[in-house]
Every structure is written in structure tokens, then in C-alpha cells.
mmCIF file of C-alpha atoms in Angstrom:
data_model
loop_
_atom_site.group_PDB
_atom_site.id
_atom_site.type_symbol
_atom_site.label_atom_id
_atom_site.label_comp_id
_atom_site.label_asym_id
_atom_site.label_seq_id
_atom_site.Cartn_x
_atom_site.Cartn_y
_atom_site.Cartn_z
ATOM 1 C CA UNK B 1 0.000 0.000 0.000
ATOM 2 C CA UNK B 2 1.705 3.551 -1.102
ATOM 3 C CA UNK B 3 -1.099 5.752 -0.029
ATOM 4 C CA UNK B 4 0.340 6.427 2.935
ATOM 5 C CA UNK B 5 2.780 8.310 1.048
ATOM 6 C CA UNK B 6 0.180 11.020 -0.195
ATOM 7 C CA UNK B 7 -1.334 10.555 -3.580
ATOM 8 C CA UNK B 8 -1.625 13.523 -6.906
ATOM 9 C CA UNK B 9 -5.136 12.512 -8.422
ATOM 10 C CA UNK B 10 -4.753 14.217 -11.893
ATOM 11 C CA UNK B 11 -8.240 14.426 -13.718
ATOM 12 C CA UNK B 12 -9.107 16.244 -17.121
ATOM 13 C CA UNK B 13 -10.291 19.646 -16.622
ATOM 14 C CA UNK B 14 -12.622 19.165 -19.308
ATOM 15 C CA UNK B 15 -15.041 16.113 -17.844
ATOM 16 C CA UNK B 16 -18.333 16.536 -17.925
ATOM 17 C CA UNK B 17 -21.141 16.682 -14.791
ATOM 18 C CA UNK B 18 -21.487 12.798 -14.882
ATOM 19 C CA UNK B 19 -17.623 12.220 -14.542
ATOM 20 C CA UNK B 20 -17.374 14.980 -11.936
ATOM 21 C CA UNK B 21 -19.959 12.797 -9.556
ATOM 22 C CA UNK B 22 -17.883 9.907 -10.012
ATOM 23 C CA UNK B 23 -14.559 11.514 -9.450
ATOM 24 C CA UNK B 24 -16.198 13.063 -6.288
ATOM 25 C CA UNK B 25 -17.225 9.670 -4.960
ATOM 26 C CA UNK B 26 -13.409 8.472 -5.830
ATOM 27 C CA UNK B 27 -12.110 11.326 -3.623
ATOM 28 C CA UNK B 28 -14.284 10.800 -0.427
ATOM 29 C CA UNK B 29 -12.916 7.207 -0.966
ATOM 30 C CA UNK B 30 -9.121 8.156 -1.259
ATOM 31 C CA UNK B 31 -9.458 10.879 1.552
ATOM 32 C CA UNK B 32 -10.251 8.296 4.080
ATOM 33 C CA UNK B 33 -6.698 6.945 3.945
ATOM 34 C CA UNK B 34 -4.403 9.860 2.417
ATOM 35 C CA UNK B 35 -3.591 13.212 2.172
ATOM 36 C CA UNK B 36 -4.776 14.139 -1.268
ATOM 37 C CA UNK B 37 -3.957 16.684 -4.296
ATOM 38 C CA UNK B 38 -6.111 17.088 -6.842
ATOM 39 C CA UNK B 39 -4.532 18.567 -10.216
ATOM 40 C CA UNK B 40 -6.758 19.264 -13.258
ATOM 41 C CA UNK B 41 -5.224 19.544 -16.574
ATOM 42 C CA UNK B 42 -6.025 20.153 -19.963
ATOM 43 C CA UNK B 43 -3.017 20.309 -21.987
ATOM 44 C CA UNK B 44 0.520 18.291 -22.143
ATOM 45 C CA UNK B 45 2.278 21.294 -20.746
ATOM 46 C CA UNK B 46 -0.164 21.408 -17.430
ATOM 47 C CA UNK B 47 0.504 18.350 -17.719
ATOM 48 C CA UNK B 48 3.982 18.287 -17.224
ATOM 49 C CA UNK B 49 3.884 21.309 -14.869
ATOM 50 C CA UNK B 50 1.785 19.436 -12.504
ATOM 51 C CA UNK B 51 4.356 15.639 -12.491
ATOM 52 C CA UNK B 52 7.299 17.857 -11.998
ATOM 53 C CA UNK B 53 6.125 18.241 -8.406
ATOM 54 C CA UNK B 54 5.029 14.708 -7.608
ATOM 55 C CA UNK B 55 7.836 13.765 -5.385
ATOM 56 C CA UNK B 56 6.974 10.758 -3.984
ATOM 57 C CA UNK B 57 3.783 10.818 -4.310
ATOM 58 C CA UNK B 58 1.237 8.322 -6.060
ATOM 59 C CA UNK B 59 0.047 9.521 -9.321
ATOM 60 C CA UNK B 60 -3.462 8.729 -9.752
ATOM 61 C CA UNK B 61 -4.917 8.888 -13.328
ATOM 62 C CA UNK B 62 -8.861 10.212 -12.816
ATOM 63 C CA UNK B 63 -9.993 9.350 -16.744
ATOM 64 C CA UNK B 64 -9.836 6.764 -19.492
ATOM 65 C CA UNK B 65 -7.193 5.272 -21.381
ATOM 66 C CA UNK B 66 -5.848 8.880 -22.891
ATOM 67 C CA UNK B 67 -5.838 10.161 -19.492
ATOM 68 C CA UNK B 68 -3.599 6.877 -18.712
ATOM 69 C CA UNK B 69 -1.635 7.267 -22.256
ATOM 70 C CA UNK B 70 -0.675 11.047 -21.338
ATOM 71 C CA UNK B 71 0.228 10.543 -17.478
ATOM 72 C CA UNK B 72 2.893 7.488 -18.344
ATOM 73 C CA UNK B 73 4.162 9.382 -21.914
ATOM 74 C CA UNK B 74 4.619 12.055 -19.249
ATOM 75 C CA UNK B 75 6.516 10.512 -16.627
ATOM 76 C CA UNK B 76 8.034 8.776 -19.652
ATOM 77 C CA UNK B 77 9.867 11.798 -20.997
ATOM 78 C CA UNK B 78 10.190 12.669 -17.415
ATOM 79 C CA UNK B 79 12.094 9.927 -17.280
ATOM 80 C CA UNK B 80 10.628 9.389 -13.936
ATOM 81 C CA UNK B 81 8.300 6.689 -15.305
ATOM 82 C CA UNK B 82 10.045 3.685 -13.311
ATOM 83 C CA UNK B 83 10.349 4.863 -10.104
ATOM 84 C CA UNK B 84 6.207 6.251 -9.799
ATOM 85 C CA UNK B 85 3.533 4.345 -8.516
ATOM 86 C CA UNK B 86 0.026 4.794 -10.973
ATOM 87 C CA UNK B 87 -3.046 4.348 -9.614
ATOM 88 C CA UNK B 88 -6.399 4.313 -12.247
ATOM 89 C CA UNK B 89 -9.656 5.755 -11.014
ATOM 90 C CA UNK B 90 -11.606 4.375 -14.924
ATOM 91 C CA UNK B 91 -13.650 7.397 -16.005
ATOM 92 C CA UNK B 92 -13.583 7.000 -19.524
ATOM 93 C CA UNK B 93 -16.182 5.535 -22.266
ATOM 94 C CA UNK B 94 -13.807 2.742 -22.603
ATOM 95 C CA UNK B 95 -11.448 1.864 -20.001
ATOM 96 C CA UNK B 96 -9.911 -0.782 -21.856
ATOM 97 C CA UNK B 97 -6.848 -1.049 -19.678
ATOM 98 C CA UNK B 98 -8.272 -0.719 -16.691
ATOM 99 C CA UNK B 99 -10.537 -3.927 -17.972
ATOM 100 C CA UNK B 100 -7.500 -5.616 -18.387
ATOM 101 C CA UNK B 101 -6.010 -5.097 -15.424
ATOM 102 C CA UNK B 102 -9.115 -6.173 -13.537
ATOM 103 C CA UNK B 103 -9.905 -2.816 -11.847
ATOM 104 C CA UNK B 104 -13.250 -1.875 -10.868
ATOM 105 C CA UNK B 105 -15.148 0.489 -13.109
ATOM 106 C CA UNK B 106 -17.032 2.073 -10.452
ATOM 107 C CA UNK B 107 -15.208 4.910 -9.385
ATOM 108 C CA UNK B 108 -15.418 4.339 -6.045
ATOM 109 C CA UNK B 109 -14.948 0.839 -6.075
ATOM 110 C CA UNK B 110 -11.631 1.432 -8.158
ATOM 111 C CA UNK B 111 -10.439 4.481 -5.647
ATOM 112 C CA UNK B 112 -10.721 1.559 -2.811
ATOM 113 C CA UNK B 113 -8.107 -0.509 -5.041
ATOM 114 C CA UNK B 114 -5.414 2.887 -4.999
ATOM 115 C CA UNK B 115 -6.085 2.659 -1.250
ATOM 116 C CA UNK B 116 -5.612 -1.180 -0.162
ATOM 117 C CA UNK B 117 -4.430 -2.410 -4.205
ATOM 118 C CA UNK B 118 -1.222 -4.452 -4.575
ATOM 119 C CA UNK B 119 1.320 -3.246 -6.692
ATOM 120 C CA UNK B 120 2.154 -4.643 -10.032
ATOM 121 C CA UNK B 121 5.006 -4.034 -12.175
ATOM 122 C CA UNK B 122 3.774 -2.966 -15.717
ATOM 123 C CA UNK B 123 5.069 -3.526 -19.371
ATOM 124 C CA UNK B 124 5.594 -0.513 -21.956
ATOM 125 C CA UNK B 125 5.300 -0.284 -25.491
ATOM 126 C CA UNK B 126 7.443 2.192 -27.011
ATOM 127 C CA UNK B 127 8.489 3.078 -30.726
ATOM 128 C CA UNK B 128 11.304 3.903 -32.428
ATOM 129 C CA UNK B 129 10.761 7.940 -32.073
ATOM 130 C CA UNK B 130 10.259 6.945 -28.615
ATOM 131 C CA UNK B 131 6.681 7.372 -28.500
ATOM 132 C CA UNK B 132 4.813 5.321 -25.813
ATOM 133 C CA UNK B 133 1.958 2.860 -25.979
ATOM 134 C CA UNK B 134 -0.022 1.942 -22.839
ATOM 135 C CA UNK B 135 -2.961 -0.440 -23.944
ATOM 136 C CA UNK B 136 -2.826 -1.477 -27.755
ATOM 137 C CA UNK B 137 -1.811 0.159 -31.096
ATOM 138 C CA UNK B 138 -3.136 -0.695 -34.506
ATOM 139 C CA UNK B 139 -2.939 -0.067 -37.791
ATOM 140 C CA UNK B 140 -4.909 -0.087 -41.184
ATOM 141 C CA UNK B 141 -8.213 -1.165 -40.436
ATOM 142 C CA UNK B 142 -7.746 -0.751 -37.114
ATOM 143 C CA UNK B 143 -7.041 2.582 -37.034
ATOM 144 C CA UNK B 144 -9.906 3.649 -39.413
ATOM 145 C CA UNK B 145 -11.976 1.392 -37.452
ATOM 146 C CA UNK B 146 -10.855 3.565 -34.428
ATOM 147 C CA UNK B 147 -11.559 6.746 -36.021
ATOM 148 C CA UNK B 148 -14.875 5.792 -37.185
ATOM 149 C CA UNK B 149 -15.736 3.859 -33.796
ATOM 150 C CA UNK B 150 -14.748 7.285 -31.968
ATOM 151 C CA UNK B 151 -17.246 8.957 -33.826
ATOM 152 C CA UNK B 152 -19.944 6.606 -32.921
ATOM 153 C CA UNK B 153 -18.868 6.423 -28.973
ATOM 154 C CA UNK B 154 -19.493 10.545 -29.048
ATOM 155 C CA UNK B 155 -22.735 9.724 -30.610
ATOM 156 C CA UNK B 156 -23.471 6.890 -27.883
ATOM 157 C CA UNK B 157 -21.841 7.736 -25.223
ATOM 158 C CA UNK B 158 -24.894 9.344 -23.546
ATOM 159 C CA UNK B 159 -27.177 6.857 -24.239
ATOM 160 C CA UNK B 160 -27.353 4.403 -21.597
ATOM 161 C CA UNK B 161 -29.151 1.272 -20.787
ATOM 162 C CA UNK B 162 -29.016 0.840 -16.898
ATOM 163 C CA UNK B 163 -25.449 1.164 -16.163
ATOM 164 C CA UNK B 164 -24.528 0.365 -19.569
ATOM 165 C CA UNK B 165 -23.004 3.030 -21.562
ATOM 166 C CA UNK B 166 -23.410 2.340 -25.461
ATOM 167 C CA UNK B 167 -20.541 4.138 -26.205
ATOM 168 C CA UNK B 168 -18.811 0.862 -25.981
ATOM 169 C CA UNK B 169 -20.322 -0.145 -29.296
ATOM 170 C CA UNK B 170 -18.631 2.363 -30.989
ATOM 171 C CA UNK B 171 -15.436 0.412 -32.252
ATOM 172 C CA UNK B 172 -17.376 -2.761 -33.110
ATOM 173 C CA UNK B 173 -20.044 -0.304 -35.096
ATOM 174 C CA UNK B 174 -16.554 1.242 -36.917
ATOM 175 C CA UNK B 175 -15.141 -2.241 -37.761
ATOM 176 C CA UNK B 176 -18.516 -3.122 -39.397
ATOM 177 C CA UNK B 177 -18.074 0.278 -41.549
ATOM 178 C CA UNK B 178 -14.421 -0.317 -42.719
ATOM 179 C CA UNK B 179 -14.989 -3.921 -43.593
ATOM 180 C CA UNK B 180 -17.148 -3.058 -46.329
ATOM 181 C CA UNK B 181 -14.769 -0.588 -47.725
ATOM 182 C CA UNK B 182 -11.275 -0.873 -45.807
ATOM 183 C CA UNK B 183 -7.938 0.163 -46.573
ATOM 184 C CA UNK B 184 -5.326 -2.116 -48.081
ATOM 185 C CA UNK B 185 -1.841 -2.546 -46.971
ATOM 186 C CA UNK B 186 0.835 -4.095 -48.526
ATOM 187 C CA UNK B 187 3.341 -4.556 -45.165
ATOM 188 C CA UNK B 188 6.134 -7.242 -44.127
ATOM 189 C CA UNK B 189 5.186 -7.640 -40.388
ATOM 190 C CA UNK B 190 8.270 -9.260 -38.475
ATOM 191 C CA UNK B 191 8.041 -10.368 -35.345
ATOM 192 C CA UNK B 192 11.169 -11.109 -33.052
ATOM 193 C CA UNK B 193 12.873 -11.179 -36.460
ATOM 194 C CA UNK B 194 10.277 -13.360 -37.852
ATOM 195 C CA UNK B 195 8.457 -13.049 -40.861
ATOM 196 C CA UNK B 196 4.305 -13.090 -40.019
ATOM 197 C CA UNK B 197 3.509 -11.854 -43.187
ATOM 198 C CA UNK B 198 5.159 -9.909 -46.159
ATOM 199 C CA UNK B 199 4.408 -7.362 -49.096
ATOM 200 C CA UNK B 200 2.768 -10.453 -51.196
ATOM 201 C CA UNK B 201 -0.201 -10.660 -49.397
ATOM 202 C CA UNK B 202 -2.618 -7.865 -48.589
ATOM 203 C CA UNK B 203 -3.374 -7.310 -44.815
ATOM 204 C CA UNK B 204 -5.905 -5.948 -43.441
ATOM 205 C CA UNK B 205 -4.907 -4.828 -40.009
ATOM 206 C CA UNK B 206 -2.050 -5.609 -37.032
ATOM 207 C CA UNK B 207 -2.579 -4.909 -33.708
ATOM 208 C CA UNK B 208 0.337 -4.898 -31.254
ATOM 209 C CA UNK B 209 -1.687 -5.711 -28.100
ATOM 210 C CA UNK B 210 -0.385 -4.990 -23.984
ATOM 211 C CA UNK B 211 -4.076 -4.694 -23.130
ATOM 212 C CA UNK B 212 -6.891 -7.189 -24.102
ATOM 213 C CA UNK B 213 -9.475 -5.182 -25.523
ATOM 214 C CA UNK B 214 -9.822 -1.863 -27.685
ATOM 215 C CA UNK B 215 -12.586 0.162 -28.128
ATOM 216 C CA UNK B 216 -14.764 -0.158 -24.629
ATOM 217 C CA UNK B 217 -14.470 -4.312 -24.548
ATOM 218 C CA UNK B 218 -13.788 -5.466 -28.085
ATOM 219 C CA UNK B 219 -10.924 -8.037 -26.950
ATOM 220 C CA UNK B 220 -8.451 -7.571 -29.848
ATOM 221 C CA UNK B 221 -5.368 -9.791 -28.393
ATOM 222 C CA UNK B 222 -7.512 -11.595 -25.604
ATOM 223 C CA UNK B 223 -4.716 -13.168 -24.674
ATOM 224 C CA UNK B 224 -2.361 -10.357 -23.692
ATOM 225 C CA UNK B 225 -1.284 -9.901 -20.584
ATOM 226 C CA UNK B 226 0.813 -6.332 -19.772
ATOM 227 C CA UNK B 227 3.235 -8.438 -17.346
ATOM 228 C CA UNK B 228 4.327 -10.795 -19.580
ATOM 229 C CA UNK B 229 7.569 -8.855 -20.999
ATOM 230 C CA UNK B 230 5.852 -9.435 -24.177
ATOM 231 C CA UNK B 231 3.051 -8.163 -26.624
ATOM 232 C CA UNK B 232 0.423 -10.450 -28.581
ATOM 233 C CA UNK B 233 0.484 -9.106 -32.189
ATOM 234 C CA UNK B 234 -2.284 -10.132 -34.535
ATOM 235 C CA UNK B 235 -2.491 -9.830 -38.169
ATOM 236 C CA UNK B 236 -5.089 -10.034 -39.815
ATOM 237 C CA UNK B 237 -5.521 -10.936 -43.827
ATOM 238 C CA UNK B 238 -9.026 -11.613 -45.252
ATOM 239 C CA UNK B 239 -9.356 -10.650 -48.860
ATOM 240 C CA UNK B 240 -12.828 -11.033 -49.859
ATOM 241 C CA UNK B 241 -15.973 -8.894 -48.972
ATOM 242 C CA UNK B 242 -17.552 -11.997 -47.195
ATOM 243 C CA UNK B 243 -14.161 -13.008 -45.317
ATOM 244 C CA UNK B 244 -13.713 -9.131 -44.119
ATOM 245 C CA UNK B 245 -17.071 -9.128 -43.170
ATOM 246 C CA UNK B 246 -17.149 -12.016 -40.780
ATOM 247 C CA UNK B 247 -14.067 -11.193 -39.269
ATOM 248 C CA UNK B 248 -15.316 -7.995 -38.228
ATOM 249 C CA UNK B 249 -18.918 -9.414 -36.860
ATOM 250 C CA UNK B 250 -16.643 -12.108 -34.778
ATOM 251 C CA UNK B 251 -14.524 -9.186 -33.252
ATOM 252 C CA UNK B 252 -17.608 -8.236 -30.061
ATOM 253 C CA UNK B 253 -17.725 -11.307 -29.550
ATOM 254 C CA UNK B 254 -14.116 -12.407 -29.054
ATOM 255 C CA UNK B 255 -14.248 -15.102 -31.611
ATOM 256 C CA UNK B 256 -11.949 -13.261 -34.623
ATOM 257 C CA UNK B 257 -9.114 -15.655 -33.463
ATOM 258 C CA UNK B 258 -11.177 -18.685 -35.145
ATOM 259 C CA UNK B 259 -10.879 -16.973 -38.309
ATOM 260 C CA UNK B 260 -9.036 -18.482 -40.946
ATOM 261 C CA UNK B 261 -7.150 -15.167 -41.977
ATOM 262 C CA UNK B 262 -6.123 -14.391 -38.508
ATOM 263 C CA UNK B 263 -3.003 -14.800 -37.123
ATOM 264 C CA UNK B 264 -1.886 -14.090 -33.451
ATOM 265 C CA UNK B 265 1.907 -14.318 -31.874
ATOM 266 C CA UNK B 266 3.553 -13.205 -28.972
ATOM 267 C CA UNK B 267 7.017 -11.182 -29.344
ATOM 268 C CA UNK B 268 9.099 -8.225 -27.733
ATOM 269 C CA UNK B 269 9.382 -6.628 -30.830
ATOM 270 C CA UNK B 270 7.493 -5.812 -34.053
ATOM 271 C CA UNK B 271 8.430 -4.216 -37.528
ATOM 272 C CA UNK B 272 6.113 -2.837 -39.986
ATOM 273 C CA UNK B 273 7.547 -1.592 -42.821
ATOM 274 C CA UNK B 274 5.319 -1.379 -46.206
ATOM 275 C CA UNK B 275 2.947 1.087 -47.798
ATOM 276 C CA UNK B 276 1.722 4.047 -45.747
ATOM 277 C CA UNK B 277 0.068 3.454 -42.681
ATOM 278 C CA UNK B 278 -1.418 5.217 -40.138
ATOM 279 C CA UNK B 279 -1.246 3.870 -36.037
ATOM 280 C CA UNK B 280 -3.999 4.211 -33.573
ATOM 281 C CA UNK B 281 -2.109 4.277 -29.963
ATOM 282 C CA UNK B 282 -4.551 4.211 -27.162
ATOM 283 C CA UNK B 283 -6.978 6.013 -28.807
ATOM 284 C CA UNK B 284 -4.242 8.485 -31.088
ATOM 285 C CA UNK B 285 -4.250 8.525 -34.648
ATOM 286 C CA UNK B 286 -0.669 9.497 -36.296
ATOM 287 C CA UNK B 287 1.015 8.782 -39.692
ATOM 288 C CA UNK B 288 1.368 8.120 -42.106
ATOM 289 C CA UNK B 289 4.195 5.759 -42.286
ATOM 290 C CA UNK B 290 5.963 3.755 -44.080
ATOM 291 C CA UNK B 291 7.936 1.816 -41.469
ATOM 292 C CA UNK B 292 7.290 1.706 -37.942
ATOM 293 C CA UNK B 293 8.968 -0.847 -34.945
ATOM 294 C CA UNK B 294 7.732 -1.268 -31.373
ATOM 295 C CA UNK B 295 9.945 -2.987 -28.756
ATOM 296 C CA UNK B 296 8.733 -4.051 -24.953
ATOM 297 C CA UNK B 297 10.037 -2.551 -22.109
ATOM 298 C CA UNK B 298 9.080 -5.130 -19.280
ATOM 299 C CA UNK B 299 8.143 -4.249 -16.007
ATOM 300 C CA UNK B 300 8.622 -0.565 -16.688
ATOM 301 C CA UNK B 301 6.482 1.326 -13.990
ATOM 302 C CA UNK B 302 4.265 0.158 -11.157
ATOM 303 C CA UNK B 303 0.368 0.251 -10.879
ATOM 304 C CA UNK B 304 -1.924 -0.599 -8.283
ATOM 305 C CA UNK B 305 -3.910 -3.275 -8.694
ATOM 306 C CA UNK B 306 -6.590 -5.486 -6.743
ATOM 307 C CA UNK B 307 -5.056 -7.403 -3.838
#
């Protein structure tokens, strides 16, 4: 337990009335057991302002996966990353890595976690312009899938059915969309040096995955497991209409893995290198590129986890 040692609860200056009641319920929690700082922030530099005073302190994330994704590129090009306990209070649409990581998404529920939570060392994905991803990057049909899903969660992510939030039907609603009309890529995807699939065959997405699910739930690599020193990287190669089509109806359901055009490895590094591409990290959208490699940094930071 490293409340004891005070705790910075950095939340997004931006969040709405709903998140503000949940972060509220979060804070009575975390005040019962440490002295706590509240920082609001709404740009990298605040951002930055506010970890260069952490000390000791445990840095607790108030937000979704970009909240997460900013706080540990942060304290990344802090290079205070490894010595800084992260706590997650999930107040995003999706939460996908605090899914994976088995944290509560009540708010309260999750703040009792930072309080009484084990600690867990974490893996990192980072690139080679030493960019940082936290849950799950993808590319091609992934990341137009993302885009278009992101649009959808806006549209949904008010709409609720009991304490469901439909926002998390945005990414499988974008995956539909591209399959009918994705983009191709012609890439050589290597994985530890090994060849998973090359410029002769036309892919339709990779996913290098730390986290199990994208997208509010949609468990990309189900499999992965952020402790593991490695990522699970899927590829992803049907051709026809038909073949695209079912593998994107299997994806809410977990079942994309049966597909005969799917392919999923484990590795601590992964080359892309092809025609242009664009990445979604965590939620991010940047490229295009032509060549792109991702190592594993295992065990890179701490969180808190349940006991």
C-alpha cells in the first residue's frame, strides 16, 4: 500500500457533470486513507507542470485510457516513469486497460483498489521515435476502425441502458463500416525477427496488443497480458468482402481468433515496414508511415492493482 505516502489525483479539466460525480465519490474514498492533491489539466504542458512536483507521491490517473496514455508518456519523458507508482480511477467511455487489469469500473470501487491495491510491475510499449503505448496500437483497419468507432462512442456515449453506456459499441459499429470498404496494406510484419507476413499478401490490419481489448471491450489480443515482458500481435488478412465481413462481426464477440485469416503471436518486438500506414495508440491517430517498430520494455512502472 503507497497511499500512505500522499497521492496527486490528476483528472481532465474538461469532464463533464457525470464524470465529476464519479470523481467526487473516488475522492471521499481516497481521503479516508491519504492526504490528497487534486490537479486538473487540460493540456501536455499542465501536464507536465503538474508531475514535476510529484515527489513521492502516487500519481493517480482520474480518466480513461488517454488520461492513462498522457500521465505514463509524461513521466516517460520525465524519465521518472520507473520509479512512480500509478493508480487508475476508470472514467472514460472505454477503459480498456483498466478492464485488463481487472480494476473496478465504479469509481469508487476502483479508488478503494489505490487505497488497499497491490502493486504490479507494468510492461511498456514504445516506438522507435520513442513514442509510448499503454494499452494497444493498430494499424490499417484498425485505425480507421478507431476513427470511425470514436465517432460513434461521441454519438453513444450518452445513451445508456441501466449502467450500460453504449458508447462501448462504438469500435465494433466502426469495424462493421471499414470492412465493407477498408484500406489495403501491402506490409512485411516481423516479429522477433520473424516473418508473419510480407508485401505479397494484402493485410488488413495488425494490432500490437499490452491490453486485451480496444474500443470499450472489443478483446483484440484476448490473450495479452501487460506483465508478460511481451506483446500479442495479430495480423489479420481476409481478402474477400464476405471473409472481411465475418471477421469484423466475430470481433464483439471475441471469436476473430477462429478466423481463418487471422493470425496471433507473442514477441518483444514488431516491424512494420510497407505502404503508408497510419497507427492508432490508445486512442491516437498518427502517420502516415511507411515503417514503424515497437519494442517491450518489461516491467517498466508500477500500478496498483486489486489485492
Amino acid at each position: 500500500m503507497t497511499a500512505d505516502r500522499g497521492l496527486l489525483v490528476i483528472t481532465n479539466s474538461d469532464a463533464g457533470t457525470a464524470d465529476q460525480e464519479a470523481l467526487d465519490a473516488a475522492l471521499a474514498v481516497l481521503r479516508e486513507h491519504a492526504t490528497v492533491e487534486v490537479a486538473a489539466t487540460s493540456s501536455p504542458d499542465e501536464l507536465d507542470d503538474v508531475l514535476g512536483g510529484v515527489g513521492d507521491r502516487t500519481v493517480v490517473v482520474a480518466g480513461g485510457d488517454g488520461s492513462i496514455h498522457a500521465v505514463v508518456a509524461a513521466l516517460h519523458r520525465r524519465g521518472a516513469l520507473s520509479g512512480t507508482t500509478v493508480g487508475l480511477v476508470p472514467l472514460g467511455t472505454g477503459n480498456d486497460f483498466a478492464r485488463t487489469l481487472g480494476l473496478p469500473l465504479d469509481a469508487a470501487e476502483a479508488a478503494g483498489v489505490v487505497a488497499s491495491g497491490r502493486e504490479r510491475r507494468i510492461d511498456l510499449v514504445v516506438d522507435d521515435q520513442d513514442e509510448i503505448t499503454v494499452n494497444s496500437v493498430h494499424l490499417g483497419a484498425g485505425a480507421e476502425a478507431g476513427a470511425k468507432g470514436a465517432r460513434w462512442k461521441e454519438r453513444l456515449g450518452s445513451v445508456g441502458v441501466g449502467k450500460v453506456n453504449l458508447g462501448r459499441l462504438g469500435y465494433p459499429i466502426g469495424a462493421v463500416q471499414t470492412a465493407l470498404n477498408p484500406p489495403t496494406l501491402r506490409v512485411r510484419v516481423e516479429v522477433d525477427g520473424e516473418v508473419v507476413a510480407d508485401l505479397d499478401e494484402k493485410v488488413l490490419m495488425v494490432a500490437v496488443g499490452n491490453g486485451a481489448s480496444v474500443g470499450g471491450g472489443t478483446e483484440l489480443t484476448p490473450d495479452a497480458d501487460p506483465g508478460d515482458g511481451e506483446a500479442d500481435v495479430l495480423v489479420a488478412t481476409p481478402v474477400g468482402t464476405l471473409s472481411r465481413l465475418g471477421y469484423a462481426l466475430r470481433l464483439p464477440f471475441g471469436r476473430h481468433g477462429e478466423h481463418a485469416d487471422v493470425r496471433i503471436v507473442r514477441g518483444s518486438t514488431v516491424r512494420v515496414t510497407g505502404t503508408p500506414f497510419d497507427c492508432n495508440s490508445d486512442g491516437e491517430i498518427d502517420g502516415p508511415f511507411r515503417e514503424r517498430t515497437w519494442r517491450v520494455l518489461p516491467a517498466a512502472y508500477t500500478m496498483l492493482v486489486p489485492a
